[in-house]
C-alpha positions as a Markdown table, in Angstrom:
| # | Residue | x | y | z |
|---|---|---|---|---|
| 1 | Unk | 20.9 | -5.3 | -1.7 |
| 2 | Unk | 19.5 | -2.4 | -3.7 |
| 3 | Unk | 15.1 | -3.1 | -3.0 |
| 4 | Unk | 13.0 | -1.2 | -5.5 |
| 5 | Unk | 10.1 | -2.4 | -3.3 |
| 6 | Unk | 11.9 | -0.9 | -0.3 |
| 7 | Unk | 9.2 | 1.4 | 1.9 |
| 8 | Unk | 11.0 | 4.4 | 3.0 |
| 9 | Unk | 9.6 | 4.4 | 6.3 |
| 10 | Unk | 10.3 | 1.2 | 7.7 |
| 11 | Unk | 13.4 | 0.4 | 4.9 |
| 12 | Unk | 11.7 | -3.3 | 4.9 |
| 13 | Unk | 10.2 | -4.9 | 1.5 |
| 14 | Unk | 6.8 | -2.5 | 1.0 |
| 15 | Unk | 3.9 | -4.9 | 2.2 |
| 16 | Unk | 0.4 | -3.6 | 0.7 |
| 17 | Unk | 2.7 | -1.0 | -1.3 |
| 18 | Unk | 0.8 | 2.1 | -2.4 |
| 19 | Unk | 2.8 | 5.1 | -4.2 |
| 20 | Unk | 1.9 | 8.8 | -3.7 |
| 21 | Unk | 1.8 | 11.4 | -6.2 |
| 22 | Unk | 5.3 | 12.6 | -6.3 |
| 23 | Unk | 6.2 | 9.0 | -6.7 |
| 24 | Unk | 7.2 | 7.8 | -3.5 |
| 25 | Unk | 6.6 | 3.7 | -2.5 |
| 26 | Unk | 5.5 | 2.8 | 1.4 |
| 27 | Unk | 3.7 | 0.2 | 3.1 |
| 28 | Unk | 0.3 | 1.5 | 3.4 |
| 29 | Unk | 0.5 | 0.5 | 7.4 |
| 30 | Unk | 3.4 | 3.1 | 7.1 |
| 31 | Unk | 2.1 | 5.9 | 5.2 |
| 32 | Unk | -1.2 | 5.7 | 7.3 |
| 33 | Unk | 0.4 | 5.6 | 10.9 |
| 34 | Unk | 2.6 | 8.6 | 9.5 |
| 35 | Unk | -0.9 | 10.3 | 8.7 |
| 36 | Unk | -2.6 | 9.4 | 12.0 |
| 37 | Unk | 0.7 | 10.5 | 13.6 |
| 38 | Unk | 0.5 | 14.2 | 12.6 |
| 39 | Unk | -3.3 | 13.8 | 12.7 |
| 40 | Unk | -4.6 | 14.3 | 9.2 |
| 41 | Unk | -5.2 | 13.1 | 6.0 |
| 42 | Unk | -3.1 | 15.2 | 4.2 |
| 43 | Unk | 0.6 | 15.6 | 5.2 |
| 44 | Unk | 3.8 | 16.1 | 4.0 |
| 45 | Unk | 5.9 | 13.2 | 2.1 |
| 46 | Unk | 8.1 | 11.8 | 4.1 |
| 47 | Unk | 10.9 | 12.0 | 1.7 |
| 48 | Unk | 10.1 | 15.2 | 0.0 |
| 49 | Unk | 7.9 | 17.2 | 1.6 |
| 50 | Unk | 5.2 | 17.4 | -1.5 |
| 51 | Unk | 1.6 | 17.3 | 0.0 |
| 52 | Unk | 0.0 | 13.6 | 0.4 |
| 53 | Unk | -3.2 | 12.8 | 0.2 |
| 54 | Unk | -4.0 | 9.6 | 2.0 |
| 55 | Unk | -7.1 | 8.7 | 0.3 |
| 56 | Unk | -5.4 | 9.7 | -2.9 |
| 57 | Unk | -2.2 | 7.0 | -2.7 |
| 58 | Unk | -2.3 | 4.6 | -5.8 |
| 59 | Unk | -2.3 | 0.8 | -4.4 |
| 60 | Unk | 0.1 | -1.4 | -6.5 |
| 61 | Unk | -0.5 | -5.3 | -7.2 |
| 62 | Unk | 1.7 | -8.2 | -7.4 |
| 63 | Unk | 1.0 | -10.7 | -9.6 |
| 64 | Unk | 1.4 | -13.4 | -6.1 |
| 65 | Unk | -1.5 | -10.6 | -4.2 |
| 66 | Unk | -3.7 | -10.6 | -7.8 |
| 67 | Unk | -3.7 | -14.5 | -7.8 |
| 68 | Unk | -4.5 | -14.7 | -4.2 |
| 69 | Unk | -7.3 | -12.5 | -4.1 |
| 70 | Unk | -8.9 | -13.9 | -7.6 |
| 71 | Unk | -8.6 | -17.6 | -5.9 |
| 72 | Unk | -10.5 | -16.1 | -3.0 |
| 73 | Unk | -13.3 | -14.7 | -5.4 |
| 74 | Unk | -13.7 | -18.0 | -7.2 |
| 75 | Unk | -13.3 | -20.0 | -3.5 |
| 76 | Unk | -16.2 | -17.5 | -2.4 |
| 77 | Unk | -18.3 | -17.8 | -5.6 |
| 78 | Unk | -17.9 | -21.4 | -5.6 |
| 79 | Unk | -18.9 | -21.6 | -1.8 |
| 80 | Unk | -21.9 | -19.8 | -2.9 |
| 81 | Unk | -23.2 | -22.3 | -5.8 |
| 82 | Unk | -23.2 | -25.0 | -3.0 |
């Protein structure tokens, strides 16, 4: 099956998907270990070549990791009123 979500690196469903600036999905697990692998922050896309900029990848949310984190937010908060 044809995975929009698919990271490039791994070829599994992107898990903490973050995009870079030419446009290219990973797992942000992925993309970093590729970084630390060359040993810097800025490297070469792994499907183009474009320059990446770790700090500068773009995080995307799914509505199921939005809910999750906001019911840990009002969990905490409400932990806190106690």
């Amino acid at each position: 099956t044809d995975n929009k979500w698919e990271c490039k690196i791994c070829i599994e469903e992107a898990k903490e998907a973050v995009v870079t600036k030419c446009g290219h999905l990973f797992c942000w697990a992925c993309i970093y270990e590729w970084s630390q692998t060359r040993g810097s922050t800025t490297i070469p896309c792994p499907l183009c070549q474009a320059e990446v900029l770790i700090n500068e990848t773009i995080p995307l949310y799914t509505t199921a990791e939005l809910t999750n984190k906001e019911f840990k937010t009002c969990q905490t908060d409400h932990d806190q009123i106690e």
